XYZ file of C-alpha atoms in Angstrom:
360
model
C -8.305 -17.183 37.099
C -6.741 -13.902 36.528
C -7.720 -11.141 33.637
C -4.525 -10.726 32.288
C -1.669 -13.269 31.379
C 1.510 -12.003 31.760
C 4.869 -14.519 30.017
C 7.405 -14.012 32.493
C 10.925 -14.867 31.756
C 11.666 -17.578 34.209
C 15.790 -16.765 34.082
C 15.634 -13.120 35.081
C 11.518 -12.547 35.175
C 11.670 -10.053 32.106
C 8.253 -10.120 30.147
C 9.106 -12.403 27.037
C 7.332 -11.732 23.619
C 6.956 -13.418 20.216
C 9.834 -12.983 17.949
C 8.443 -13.113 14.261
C 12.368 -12.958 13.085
C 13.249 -16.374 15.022
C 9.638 -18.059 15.225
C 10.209 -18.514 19.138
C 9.566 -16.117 22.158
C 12.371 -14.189 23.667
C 13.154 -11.951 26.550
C 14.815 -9.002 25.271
C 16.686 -8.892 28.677
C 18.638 -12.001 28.693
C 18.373 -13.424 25.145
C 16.816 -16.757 26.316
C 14.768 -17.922 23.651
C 11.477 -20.680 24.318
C 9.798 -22.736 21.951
C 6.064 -22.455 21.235
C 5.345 -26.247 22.190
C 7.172 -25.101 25.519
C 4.350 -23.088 26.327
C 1.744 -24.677 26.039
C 0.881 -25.911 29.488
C 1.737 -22.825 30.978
C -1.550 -21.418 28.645
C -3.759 -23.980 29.590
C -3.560 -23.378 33.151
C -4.908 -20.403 32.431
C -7.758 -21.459 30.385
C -11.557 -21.889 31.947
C -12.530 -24.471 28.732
C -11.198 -25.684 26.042
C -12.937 -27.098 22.806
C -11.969 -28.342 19.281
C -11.778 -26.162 16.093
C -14.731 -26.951 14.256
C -17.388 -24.351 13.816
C -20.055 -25.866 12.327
C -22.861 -24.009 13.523
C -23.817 -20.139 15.035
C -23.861 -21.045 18.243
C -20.630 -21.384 19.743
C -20.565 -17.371 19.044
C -21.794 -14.757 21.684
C -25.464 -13.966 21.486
C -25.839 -10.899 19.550
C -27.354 -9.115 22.377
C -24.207 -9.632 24.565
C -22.011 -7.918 22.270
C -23.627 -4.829 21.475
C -24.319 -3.967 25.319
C -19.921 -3.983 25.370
C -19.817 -1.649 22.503
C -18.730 1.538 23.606
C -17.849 0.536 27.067
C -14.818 0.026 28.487
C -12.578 -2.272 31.096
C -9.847 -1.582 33.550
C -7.075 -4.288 34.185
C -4.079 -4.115 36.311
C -0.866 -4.993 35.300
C 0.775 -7.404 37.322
C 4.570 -5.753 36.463
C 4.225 -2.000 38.128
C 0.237 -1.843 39.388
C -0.714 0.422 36.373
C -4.379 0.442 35.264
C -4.953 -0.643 32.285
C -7.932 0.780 30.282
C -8.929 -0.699 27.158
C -12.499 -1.419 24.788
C -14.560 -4.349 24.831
C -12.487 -5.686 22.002
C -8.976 -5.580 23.307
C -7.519 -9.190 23.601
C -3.917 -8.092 23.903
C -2.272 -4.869 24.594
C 0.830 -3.741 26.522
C 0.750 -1.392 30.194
C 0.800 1.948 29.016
C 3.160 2.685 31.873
C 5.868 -0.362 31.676
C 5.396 -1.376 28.164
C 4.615 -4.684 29.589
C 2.876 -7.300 27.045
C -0.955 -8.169 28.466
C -3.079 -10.674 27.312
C -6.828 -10.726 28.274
C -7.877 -13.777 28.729
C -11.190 -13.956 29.174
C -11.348 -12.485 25.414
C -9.572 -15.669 23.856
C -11.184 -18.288 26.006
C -13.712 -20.433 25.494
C -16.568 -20.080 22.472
C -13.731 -16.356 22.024
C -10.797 -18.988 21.214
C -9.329 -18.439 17.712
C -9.366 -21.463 15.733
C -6.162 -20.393 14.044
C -3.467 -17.881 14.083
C -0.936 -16.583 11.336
C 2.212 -16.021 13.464
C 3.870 -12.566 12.142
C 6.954 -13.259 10.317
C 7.396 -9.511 9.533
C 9.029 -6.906 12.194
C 8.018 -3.560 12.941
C 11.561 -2.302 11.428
C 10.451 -4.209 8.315
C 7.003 -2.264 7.883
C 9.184 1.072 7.998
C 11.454 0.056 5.361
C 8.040 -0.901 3.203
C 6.564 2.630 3.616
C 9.930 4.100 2.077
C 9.903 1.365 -0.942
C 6.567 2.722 -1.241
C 6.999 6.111 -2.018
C 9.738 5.211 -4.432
C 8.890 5.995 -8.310
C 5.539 8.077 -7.203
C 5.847 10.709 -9.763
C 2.391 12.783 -8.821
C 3.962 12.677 -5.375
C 4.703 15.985 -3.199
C 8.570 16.121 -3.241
C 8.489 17.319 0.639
C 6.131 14.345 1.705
C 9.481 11.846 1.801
C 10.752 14.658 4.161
C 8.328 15.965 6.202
C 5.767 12.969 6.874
C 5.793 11.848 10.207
C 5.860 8.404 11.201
C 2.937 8.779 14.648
C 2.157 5.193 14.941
C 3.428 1.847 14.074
C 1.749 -1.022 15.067
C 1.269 -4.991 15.365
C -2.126 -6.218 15.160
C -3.396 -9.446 15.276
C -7.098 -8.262 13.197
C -10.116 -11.054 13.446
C -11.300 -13.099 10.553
C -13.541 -15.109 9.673
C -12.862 -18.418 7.371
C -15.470 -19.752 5.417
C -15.132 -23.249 3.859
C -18.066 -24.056 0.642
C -18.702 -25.776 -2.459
C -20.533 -23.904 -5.626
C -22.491 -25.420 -8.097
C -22.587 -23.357 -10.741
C -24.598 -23.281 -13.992
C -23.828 -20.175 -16.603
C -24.955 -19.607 -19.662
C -22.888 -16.860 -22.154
C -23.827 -14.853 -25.216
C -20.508 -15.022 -27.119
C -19.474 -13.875 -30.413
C -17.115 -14.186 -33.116
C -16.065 -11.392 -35.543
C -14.379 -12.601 -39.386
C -12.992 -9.235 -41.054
C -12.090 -9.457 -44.965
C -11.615 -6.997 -48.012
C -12.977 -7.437 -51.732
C -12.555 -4.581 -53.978
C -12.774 -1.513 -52.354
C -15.503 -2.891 -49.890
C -14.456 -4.337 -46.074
C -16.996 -6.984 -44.835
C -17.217 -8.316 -41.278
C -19.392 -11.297 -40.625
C -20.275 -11.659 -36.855
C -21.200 -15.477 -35.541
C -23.382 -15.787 -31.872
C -23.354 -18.477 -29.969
C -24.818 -19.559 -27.234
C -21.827 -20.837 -24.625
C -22.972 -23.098 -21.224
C -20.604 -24.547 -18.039
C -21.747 -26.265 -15.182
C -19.805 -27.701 -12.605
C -18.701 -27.800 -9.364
C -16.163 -25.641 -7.523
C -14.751 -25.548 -4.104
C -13.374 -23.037 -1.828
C -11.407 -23.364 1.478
C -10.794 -20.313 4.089
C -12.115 -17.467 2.649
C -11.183 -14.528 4.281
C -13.573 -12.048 5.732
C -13.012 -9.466 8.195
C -14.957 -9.679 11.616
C -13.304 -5.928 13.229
C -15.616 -2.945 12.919
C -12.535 -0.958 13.812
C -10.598 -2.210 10.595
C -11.578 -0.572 6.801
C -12.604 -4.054 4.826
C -11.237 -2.301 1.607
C -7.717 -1.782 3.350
C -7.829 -5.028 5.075
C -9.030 -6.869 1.450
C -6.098 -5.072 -0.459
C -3.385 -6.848 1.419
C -4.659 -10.252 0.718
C -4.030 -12.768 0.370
C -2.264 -14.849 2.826
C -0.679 -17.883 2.976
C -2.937 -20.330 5.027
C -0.351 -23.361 4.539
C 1.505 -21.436 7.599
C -1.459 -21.016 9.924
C -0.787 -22.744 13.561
C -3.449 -23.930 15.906
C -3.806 -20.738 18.426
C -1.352 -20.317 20.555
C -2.261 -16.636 23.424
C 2.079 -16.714 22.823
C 1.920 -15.546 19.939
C -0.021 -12.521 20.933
C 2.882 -11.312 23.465
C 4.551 -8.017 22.230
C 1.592 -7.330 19.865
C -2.047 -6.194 19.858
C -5.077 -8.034 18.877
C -8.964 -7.669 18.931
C -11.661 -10.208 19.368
C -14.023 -10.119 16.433
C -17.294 -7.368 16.794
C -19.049 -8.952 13.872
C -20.701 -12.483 13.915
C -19.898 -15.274 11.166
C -23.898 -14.064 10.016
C -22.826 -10.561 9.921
C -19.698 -11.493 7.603
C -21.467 -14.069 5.641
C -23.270 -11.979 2.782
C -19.362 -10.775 2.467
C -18.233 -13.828 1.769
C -21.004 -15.021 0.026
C -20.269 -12.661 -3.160
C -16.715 -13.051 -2.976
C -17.212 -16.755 -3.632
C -20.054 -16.250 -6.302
C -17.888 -13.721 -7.850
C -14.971 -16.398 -8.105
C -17.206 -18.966 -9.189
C -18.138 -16.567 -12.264
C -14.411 -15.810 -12.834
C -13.143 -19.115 -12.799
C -15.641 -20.895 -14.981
C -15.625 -18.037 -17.594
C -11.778 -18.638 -17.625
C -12.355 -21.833 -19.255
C -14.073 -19.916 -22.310
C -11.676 -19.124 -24.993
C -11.632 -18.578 -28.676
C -14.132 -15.790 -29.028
C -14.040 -12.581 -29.343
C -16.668 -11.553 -26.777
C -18.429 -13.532 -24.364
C -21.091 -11.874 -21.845
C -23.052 -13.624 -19.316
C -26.767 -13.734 -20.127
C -28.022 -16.252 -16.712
C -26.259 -17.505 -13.907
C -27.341 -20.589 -11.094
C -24.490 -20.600 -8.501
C -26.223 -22.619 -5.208
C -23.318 -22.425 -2.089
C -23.644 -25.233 -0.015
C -22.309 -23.963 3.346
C -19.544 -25.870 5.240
C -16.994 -24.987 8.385
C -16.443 -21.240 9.803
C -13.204 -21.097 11.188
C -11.854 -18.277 13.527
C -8.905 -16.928 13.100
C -6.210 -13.955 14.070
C -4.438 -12.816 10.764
C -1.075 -10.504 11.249
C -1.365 -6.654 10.313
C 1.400 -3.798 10.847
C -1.062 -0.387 10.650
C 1.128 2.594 9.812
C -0.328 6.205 10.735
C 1.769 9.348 9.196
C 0.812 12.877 9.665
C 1.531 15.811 6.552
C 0.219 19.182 6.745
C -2.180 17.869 9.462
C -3.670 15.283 7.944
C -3.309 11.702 8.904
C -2.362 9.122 6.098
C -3.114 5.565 7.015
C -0.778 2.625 5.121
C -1.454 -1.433 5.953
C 0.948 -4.103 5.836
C 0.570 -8.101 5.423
C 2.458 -8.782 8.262
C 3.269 -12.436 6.783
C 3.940 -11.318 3.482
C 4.663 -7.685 3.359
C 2.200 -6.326 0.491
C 2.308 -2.771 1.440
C -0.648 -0.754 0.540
C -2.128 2.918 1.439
C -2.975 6.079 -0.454
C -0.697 9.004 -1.190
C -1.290 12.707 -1.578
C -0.462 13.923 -5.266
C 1.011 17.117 -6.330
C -1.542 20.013 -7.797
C 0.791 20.993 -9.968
C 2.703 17.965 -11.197
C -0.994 16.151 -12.425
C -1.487 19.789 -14.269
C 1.649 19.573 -16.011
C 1.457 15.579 -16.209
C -2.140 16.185 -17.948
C -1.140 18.738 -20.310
C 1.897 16.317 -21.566
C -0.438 13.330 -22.071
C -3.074 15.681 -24.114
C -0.560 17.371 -25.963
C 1.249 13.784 -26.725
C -2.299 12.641 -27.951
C -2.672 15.881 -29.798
C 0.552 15.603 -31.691
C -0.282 11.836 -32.387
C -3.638 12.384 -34.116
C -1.868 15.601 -35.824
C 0.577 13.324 -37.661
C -2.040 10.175 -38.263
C -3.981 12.930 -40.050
C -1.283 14.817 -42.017
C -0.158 10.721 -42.811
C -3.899 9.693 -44.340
């Protein structure tokens, strides 16, 4: 079998790539459009194994040892359209020629025990991510007034980023120190009477793909700020769906993500049974018992558009949901406009206070 798997256009022999607009792939030479289903036994010619999505234990992931002797090293491929090399890290699983702009795919990186469970197909294009990054900058009032003009777009991007997709039940015990607060007047005295209780919940709670991100490369706050997405519209993996775009193979185990996702879910646990405590006016948690009782790990590739703009030398880095186009990334802010912003919310306090006090 081959490194690299090229989709070749069978009218005219373009390369052919994922459309996110249409659903389908397309060659961008003579419009002929494909079906995913269509493709399917073209892929699994390709494939050295195949094997069911269930990930029910650690070891249908590489050894540990086998991944960190790739880090830091790197492959050559040849593309199959003009010769070109090809150079690319351990974790590339689909690229394009730097020479042809051809779309690779490296199989060996998706195949076998490397074989996403799952993929979110992109629905959003790259023209779509630009238009984001001007909506924004829109109503940014600490923002630079030149940064709209002079920011320059170096780098837009379509990744396919690794996750991991954890499946538990919680059972959860918490116990609460709540309170409530009565206020009355008699005379010229005010009282307040304060009531604590003593508030418990147990239960059970459930949770299904929990996202957790298995790319050293990617920063887990950026990648955790475009969340969530929309399982109902993941697809069994399809390597199609890669063509035109790039996408890593995961550098952290399901173990090495698992603490991760571990809090999250305790953390939701805590949230969701404290949401069914109402009717007082505090209510602090004094013990909780949350046991997880683990259950599938899923693979999966999640859509991302990365966005790199450079102002005044310095890179800015913005991150798209590439299904449903929550658009996050910091901004620079003005010196002067948060001065002049900070001494119109102090003197608008001042003046306040001022007239409460000339008023009592």
């Amino acid at each position: 079998m081959a490194d690299i798997l090229e989709y070749k256009c069978p009218c005219c022999g373009g390369a052919i790539t994922f459309n996110s607009s249409i659903q389908k792939m397309k060659c961008p030479y003579c419009d002929t459009e494909f079906e995913m289903d269509t493709l399917k036994e073209f892929e699994e010619e390709w494939l050295e194994t195949d094997r069911e999505p269930q990930w029910d234990s650690e070891s249908v992931e590489r050894p540990q040892e086998e991944l960190k002797e790739e880090e830091g090293s790197f492959a050559a491929y040849v593309c199959e359209a003009c010769g070109g090399e090809i150079v690319a890290d351990q974790t590339m699983a689909a690229s394009s020629c730097p020479f042809c702009g051809n779309p690779v795919i490296v199989m060996k990186k998706l195949s076998g025990v490397l074989r996403p469970d799952l993929v979110i197909p992109f629905q959003l294009d790259k023209e779509s991510a630009k238009e984001r990054l001007k909506n924004h900058l829109k109503g940014k009032l600490l923002l630079p007034a030149l940064f709209k003009t002079e920011n320059r777009i170096e780098e837009v991007k379509g990744i396919y980023v690794p996750f991991w997709l954890y499946d538990c039940d919680a059972h959860a015990e918490i116990r609460c120190r709540a309170t409530r607060v009565n206020t009355w007047e008699t005379g010229n005295y005010v009282y307040t009477e304060t009531k604590h209780y003593l508030v418990s919940r147990a239960g059970e709670i459930g949770f299904e793909k929990v996202p957790a991100d298995g790319s050293k490369k990617m920063d887990d706050a950026l990648m955790q700020s475009i969340e969530p997405f929309d399982f109902r519209e993941a697809v069994d993996f399809q390597t199609a769906y890669l063509s035109g775009y790039l996408a890593d193979k995961y550098d952290l185990s399901s173990a090495e993500c698992e603490p991760y996702a571990n809090e999250r879910m305790r953390q939701s646990t805590v949230n969701a049974f404290l949401s069914t405590i109402a009717g007082y006016a505090t209510c602090v948690p004094e013990h909780t018992d949350i046991q997880l009782k683990q259950g599938k790990i899923r693979y999966a590739l999640l859509p991302v558009w990365l966005l790199n703009t450079k102002y005044r030398g310095r890179l800015y880095t913005f991150a798209m949901n590439g299904q449903t186009g929550k658009f996050v990334g910091d901004l620079p802010a003005d010196r002067i406009k948060g001065c002049i912003s900070f001494g119109v919310s102090f003197a608008a306090v001042f003046l306040i206070t001022y007239l409460i006090t000339l008023l009592f």
